[in-house]
mmCIF file of C-alpha atoms in Angstrom:
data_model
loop_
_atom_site.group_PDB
_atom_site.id
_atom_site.type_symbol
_atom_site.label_atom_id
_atom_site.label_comp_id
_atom_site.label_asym_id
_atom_site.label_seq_id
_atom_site.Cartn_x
_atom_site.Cartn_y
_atom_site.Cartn_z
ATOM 1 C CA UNK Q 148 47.697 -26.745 -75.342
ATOM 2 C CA UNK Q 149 49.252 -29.691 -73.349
ATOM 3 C CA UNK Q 150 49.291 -27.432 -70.043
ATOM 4 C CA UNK Q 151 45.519 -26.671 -70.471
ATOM 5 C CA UNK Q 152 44.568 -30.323 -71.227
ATOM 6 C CA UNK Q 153 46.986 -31.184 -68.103
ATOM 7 C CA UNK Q 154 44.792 -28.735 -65.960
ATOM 8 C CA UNK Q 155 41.323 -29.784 -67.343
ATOM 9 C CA UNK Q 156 42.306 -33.344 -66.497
ATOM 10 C CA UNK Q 157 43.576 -32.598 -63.267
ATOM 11 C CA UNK Q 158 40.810 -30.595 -61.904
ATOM 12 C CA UNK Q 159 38.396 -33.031 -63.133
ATOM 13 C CA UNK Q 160 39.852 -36.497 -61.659
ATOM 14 C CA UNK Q 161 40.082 -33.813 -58.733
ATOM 15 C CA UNK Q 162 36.439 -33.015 -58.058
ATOM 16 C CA UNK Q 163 35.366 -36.774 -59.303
ATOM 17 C CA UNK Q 164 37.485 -38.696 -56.897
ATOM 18 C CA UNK Q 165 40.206 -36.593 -54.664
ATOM 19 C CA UNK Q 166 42.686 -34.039 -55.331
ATOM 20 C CA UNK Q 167 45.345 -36.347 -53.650
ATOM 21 C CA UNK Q 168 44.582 -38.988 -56.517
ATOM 22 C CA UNK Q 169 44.394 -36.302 -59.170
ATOM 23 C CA UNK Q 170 47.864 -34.975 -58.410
ATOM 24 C CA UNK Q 171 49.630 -38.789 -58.263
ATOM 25 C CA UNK Q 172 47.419 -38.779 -61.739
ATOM 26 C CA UNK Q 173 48.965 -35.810 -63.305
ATOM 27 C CA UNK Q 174 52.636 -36.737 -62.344
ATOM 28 C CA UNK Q 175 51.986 -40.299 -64.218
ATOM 29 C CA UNK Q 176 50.142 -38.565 -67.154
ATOM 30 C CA UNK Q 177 52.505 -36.017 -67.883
ATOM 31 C CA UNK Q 178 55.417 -38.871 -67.127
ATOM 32 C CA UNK Q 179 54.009 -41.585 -69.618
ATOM 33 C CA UNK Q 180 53.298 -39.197 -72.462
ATOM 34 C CA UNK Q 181 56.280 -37.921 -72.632
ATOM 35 C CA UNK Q 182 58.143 -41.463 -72.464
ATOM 36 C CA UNK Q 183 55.998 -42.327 -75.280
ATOM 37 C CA UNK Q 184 55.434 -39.354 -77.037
ATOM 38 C CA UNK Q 185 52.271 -39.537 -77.714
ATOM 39 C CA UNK Q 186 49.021 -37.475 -76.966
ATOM 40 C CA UNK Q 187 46.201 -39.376 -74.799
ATOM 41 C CA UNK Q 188 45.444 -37.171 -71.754
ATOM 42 C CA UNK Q 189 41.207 -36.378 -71.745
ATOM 43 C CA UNK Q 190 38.628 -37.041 -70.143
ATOM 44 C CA UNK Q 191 36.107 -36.270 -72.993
ATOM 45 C CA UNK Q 192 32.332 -36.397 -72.502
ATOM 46 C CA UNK Q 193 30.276 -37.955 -75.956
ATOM 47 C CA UNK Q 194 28.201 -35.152 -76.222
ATOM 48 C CA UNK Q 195 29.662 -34.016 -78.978
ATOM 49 C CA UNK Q 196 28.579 -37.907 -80.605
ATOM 50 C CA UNK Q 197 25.254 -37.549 -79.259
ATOM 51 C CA UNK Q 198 24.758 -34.631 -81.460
ATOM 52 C CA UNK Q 199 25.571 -36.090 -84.592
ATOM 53 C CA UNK Q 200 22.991 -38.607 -83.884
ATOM 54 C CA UNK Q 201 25.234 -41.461 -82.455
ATOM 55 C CA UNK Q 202 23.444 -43.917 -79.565
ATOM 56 C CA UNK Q 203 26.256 -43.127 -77.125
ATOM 57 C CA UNK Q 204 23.652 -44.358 -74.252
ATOM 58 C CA UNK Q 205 25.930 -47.659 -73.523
ATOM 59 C CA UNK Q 206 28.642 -45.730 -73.657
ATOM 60 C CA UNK Q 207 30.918 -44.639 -70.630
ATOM 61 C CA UNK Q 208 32.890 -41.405 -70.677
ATOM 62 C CA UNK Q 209 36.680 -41.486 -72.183
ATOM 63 C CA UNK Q 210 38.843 -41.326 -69.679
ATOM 64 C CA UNK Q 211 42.490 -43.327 -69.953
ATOM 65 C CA UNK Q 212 44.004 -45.635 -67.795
ATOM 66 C CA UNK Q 213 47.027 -44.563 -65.768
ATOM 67 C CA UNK Q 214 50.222 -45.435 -67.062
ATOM 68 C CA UNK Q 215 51.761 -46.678 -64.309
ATOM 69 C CA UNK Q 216 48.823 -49.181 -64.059
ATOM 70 C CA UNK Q 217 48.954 -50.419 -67.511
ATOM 71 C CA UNK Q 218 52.625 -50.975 -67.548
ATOM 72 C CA UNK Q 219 52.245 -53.139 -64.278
ATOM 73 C CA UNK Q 220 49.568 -55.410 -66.112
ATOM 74 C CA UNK Q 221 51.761 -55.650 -68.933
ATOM 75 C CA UNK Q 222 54.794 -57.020 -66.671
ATOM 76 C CA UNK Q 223 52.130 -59.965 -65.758
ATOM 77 C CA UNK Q 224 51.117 -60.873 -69.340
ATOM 78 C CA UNK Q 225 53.571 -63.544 -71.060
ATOM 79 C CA UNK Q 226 56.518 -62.425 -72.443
ATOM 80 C CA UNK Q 227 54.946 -63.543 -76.253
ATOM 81 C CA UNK Q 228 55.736 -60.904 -78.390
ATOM 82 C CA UNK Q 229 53.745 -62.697 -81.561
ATOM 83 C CA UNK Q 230 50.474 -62.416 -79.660
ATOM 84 C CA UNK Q 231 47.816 -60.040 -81.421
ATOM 85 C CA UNK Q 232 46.626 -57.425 -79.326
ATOM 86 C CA UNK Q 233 43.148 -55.599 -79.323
ATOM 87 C CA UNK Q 234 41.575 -52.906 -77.545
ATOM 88 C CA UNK Q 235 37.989 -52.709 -77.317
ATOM 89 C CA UNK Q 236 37.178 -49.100 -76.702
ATOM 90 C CA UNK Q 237 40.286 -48.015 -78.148
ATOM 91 C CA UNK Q 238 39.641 -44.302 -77.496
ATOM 92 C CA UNK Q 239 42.838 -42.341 -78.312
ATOM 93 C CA UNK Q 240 44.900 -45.302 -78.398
ATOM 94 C CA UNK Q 241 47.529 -45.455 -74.595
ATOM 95 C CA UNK Q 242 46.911 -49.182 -74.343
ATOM 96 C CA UNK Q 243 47.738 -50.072 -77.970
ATOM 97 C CA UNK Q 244 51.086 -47.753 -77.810
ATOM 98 C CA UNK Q 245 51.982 -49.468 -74.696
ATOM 99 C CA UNK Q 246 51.517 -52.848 -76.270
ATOM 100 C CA UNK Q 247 53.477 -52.060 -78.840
ATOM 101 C CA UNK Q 248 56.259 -50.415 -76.855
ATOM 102 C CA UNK Q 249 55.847 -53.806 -74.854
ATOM 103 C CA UNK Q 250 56.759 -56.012 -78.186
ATOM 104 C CA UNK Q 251 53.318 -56.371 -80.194
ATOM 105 C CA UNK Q 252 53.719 -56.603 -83.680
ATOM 106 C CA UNK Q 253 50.093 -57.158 -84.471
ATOM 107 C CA UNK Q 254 47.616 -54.829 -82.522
ATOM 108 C CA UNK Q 255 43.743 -53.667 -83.313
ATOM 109 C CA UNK Q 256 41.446 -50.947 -81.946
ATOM 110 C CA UNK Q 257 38.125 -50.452 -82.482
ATOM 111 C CA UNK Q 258 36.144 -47.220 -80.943
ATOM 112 C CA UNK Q 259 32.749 -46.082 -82.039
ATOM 113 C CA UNK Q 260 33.978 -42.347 -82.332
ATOM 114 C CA UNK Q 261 35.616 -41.899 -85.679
ATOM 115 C CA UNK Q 262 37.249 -38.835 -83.855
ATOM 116 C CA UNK Q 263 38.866 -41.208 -80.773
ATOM 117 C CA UNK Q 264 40.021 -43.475 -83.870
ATOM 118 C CA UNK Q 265 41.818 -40.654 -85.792
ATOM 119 C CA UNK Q 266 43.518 -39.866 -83.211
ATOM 120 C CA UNK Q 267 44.634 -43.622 -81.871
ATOM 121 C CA UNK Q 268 45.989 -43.750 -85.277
ATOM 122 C CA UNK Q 269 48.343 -40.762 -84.991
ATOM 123 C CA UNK Q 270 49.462 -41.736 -82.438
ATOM 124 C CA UNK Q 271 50.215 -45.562 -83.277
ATOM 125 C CA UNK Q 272 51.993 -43.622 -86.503
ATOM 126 C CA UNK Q 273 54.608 -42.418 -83.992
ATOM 127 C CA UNK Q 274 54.890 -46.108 -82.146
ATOM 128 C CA UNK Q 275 55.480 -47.197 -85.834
ATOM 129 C CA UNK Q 276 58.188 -44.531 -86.355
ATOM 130 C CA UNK Q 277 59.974 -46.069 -83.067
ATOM 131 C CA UNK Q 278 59.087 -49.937 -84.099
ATOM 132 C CA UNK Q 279 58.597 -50.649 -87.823
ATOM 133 C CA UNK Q 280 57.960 -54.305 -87.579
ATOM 134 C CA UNK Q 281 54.304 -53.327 -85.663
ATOM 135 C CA UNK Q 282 51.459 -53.349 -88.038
ATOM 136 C CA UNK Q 283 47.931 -51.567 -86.602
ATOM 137 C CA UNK Q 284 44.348 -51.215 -88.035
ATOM 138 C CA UNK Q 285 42.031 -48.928 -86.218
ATOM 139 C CA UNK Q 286 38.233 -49.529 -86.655
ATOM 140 C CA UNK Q 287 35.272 -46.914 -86.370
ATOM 141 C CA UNK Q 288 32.786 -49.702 -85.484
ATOM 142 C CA UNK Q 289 29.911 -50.751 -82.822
ATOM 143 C CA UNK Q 290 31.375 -53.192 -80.426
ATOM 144 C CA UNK Q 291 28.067 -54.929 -80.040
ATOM 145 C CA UNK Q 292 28.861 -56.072 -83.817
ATOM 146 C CA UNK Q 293 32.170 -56.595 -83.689
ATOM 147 C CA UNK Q 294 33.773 -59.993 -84.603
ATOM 148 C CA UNK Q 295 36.500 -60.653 -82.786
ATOM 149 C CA UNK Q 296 39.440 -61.975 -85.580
ATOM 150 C CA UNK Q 297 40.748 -65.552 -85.393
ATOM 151 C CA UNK Q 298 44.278 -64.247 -84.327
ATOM 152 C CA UNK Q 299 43.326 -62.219 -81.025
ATOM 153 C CA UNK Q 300 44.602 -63.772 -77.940
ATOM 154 C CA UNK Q 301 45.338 -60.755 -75.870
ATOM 155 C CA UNK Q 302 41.985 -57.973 -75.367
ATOM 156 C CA UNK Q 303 42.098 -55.174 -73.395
ATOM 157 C CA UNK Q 304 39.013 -53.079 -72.005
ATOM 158 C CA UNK Q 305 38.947 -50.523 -69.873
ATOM 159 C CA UNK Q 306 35.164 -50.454 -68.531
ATOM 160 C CA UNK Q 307 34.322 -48.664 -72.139
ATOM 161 C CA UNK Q 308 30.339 -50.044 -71.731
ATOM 162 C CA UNK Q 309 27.272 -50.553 -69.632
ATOM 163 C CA UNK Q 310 25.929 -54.596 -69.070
ATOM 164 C CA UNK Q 311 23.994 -54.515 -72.261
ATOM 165 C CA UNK Q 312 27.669 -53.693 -74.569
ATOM 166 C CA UNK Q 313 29.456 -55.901 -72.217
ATOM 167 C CA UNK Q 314 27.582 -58.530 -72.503
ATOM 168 C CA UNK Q 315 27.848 -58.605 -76.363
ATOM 169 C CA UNK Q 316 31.432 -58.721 -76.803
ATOM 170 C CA UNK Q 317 31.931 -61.158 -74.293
ATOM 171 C CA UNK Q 318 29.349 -63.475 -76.470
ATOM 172 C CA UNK Q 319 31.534 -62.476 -79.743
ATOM 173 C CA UNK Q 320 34.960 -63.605 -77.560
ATOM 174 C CA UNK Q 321 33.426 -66.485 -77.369
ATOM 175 C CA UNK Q 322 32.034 -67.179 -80.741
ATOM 176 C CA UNK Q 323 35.604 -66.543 -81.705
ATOM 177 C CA UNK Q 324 37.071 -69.166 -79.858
ATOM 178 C CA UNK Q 325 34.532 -71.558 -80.179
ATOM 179 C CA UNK Q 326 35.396 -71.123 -83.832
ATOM 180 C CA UNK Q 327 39.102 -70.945 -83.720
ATOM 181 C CA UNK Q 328 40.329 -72.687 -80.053
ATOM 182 C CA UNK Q 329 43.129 -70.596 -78.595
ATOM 183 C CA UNK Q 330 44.170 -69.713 -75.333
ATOM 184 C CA UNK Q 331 42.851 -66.073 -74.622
ATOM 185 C CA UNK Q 332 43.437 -63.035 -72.253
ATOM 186 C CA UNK Q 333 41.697 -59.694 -71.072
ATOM 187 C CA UNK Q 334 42.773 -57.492 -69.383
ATOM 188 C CA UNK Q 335 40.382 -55.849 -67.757
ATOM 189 C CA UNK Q 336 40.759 -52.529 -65.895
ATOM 190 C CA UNK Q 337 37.892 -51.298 -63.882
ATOM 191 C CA UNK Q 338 36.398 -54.432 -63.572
ATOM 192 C CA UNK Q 339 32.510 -54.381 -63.215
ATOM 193 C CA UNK Q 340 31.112 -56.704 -65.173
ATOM 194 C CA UNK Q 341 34.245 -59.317 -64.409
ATOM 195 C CA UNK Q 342 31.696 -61.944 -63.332
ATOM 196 C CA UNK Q 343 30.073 -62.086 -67.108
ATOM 197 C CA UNK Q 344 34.000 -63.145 -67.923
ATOM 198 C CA UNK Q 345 34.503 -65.804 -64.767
ATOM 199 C CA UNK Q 346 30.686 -67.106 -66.074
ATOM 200 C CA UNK Q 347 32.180 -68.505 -69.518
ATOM 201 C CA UNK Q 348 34.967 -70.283 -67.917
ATOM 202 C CA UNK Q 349 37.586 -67.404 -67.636
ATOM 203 C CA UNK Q 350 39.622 -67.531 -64.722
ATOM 204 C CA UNK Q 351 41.451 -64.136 -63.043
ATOM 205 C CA UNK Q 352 45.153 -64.590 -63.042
ATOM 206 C CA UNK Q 353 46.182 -61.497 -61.547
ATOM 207 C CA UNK Q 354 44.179 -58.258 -59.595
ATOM 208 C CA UNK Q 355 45.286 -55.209 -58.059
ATOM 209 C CA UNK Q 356 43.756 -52.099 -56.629
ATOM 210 C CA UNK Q 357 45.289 -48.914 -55.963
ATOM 211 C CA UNK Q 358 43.989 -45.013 -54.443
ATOM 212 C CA UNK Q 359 40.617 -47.089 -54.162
ATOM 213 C CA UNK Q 360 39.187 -45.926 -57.832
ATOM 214 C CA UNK Q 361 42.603 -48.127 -60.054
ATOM 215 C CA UNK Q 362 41.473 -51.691 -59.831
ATOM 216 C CA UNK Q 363 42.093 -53.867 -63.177
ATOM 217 C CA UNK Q 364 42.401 -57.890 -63.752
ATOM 218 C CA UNK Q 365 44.244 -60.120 -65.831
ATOM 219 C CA UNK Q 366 41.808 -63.039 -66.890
ATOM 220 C CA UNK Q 367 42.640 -66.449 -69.191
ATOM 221 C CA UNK Q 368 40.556 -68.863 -70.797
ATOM 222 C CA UNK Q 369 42.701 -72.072 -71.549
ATOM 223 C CA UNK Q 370 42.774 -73.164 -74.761
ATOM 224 C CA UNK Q 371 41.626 -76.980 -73.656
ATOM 225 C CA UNK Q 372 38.463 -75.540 -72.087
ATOM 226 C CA UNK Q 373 37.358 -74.181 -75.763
ATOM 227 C CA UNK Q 374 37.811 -77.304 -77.092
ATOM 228 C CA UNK Q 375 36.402 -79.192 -74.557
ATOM 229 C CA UNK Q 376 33.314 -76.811 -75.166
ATOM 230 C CA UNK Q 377 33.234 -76.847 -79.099
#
């Protein structure tokens, strides 16, 4: 099964971008789940949403971000191990298993695909095997309606929506530190709509682009700049 899913995800990142880039994929993919153990490899279409009547039409394809990316944005973050992580756009759940490989006790997902969250949550399950102290919730929700908790001060997205999504949960990031102050970061991989973050105050940190097509940002708002704004 894991051979056929390798293949499949090979031969797609292969005719998308270039076969070069799918084979450096492939090496990380089949790398990173294995050091993790866990099972996150896809590049799923929502069709299969679509037909149970889901709007998926703000939705982008799930497809995860390379491992060795992730852990190099996760060497820039601060070494705060208390911080509550959450993924917006969870799909199968790499980023929150990394985080909590990476010393987060407190993470989140939320994914509109009940199946994508099922799944993030067996996985997390074997993170939790490995580190007992990390507690997870997984939510089937809209991201459009999501409110972001009081305690997030780390978010991760990985492109997951067009402008119109985008634009929503960066309004509900800042509704929820305009309510609770706090110094904030995303990380951001695949950056498109980075400018609706640097528009509200946030300021990039750290960027890097690699093979052309794995590009991601670290951006902060300061805590002083909410309160100045509240």
């Amino acid at each position: 099964m894991k051979l056929f899913t390798y293949l499949y995800y090979f031969f797609y990142v292969g005719f998308n971008w270039n076969f070069g880039i799918a084979l450096n994929i492939i090496k990380q993919e089949i790398k990173g789940e294995k050091k993790y153990g866990i099972s996150t490899t896809g590049a799923d279409e929502l069709k299969d949403l679509s037909k149970k009547g889901i709007d998926t039409s703000h939705a982008t394809m799930y497809m995860p971000i390379s491992y060795t990316l992730l852990e190099q944005l996760f060497k820039q973050l601060p070494a705060t191990p208390n911080m509550h992580f959450a993924d917006i756009g969870c799909g199968k759940g790499r980023a929150m298993c990394v985080a909590a490989y990476n010393g987060y006790t407190n993470i989140t997902g939320v994914d509109f695909s009940e199946k994508f969250c099922e799944d993030a949550r067996r996985n997390l399950e074997k993170m939790k095997e490995k580190f007992p102290e990390m507690n997870f919730a997984v939510h089937t929700a809209d991201a459009m309606n999501y409110d972001i908790p009081a305690t997030v001060d780390c978010l991760f997205l990985f492109n997951p929506f067009d402008v119109v999504v985008m634009s929503a949960v960066v309004f509900n990031i800042m509704e929820s530190v305009r309510m609770h102050p706090r110094e904030i970061f995303v990380i951001y991989a695949n950056p498109l709509y980075e400018e609706l973050f640097l528009d509200e105050g946030f300021k990039e940190i750290f960027h890097t682009k690699e093979m052309k097509y794995l590009e991601a940002a670290i951006l902060k708002l300061p805590a002083l700049l909410q309160r100045r704004k509240s």
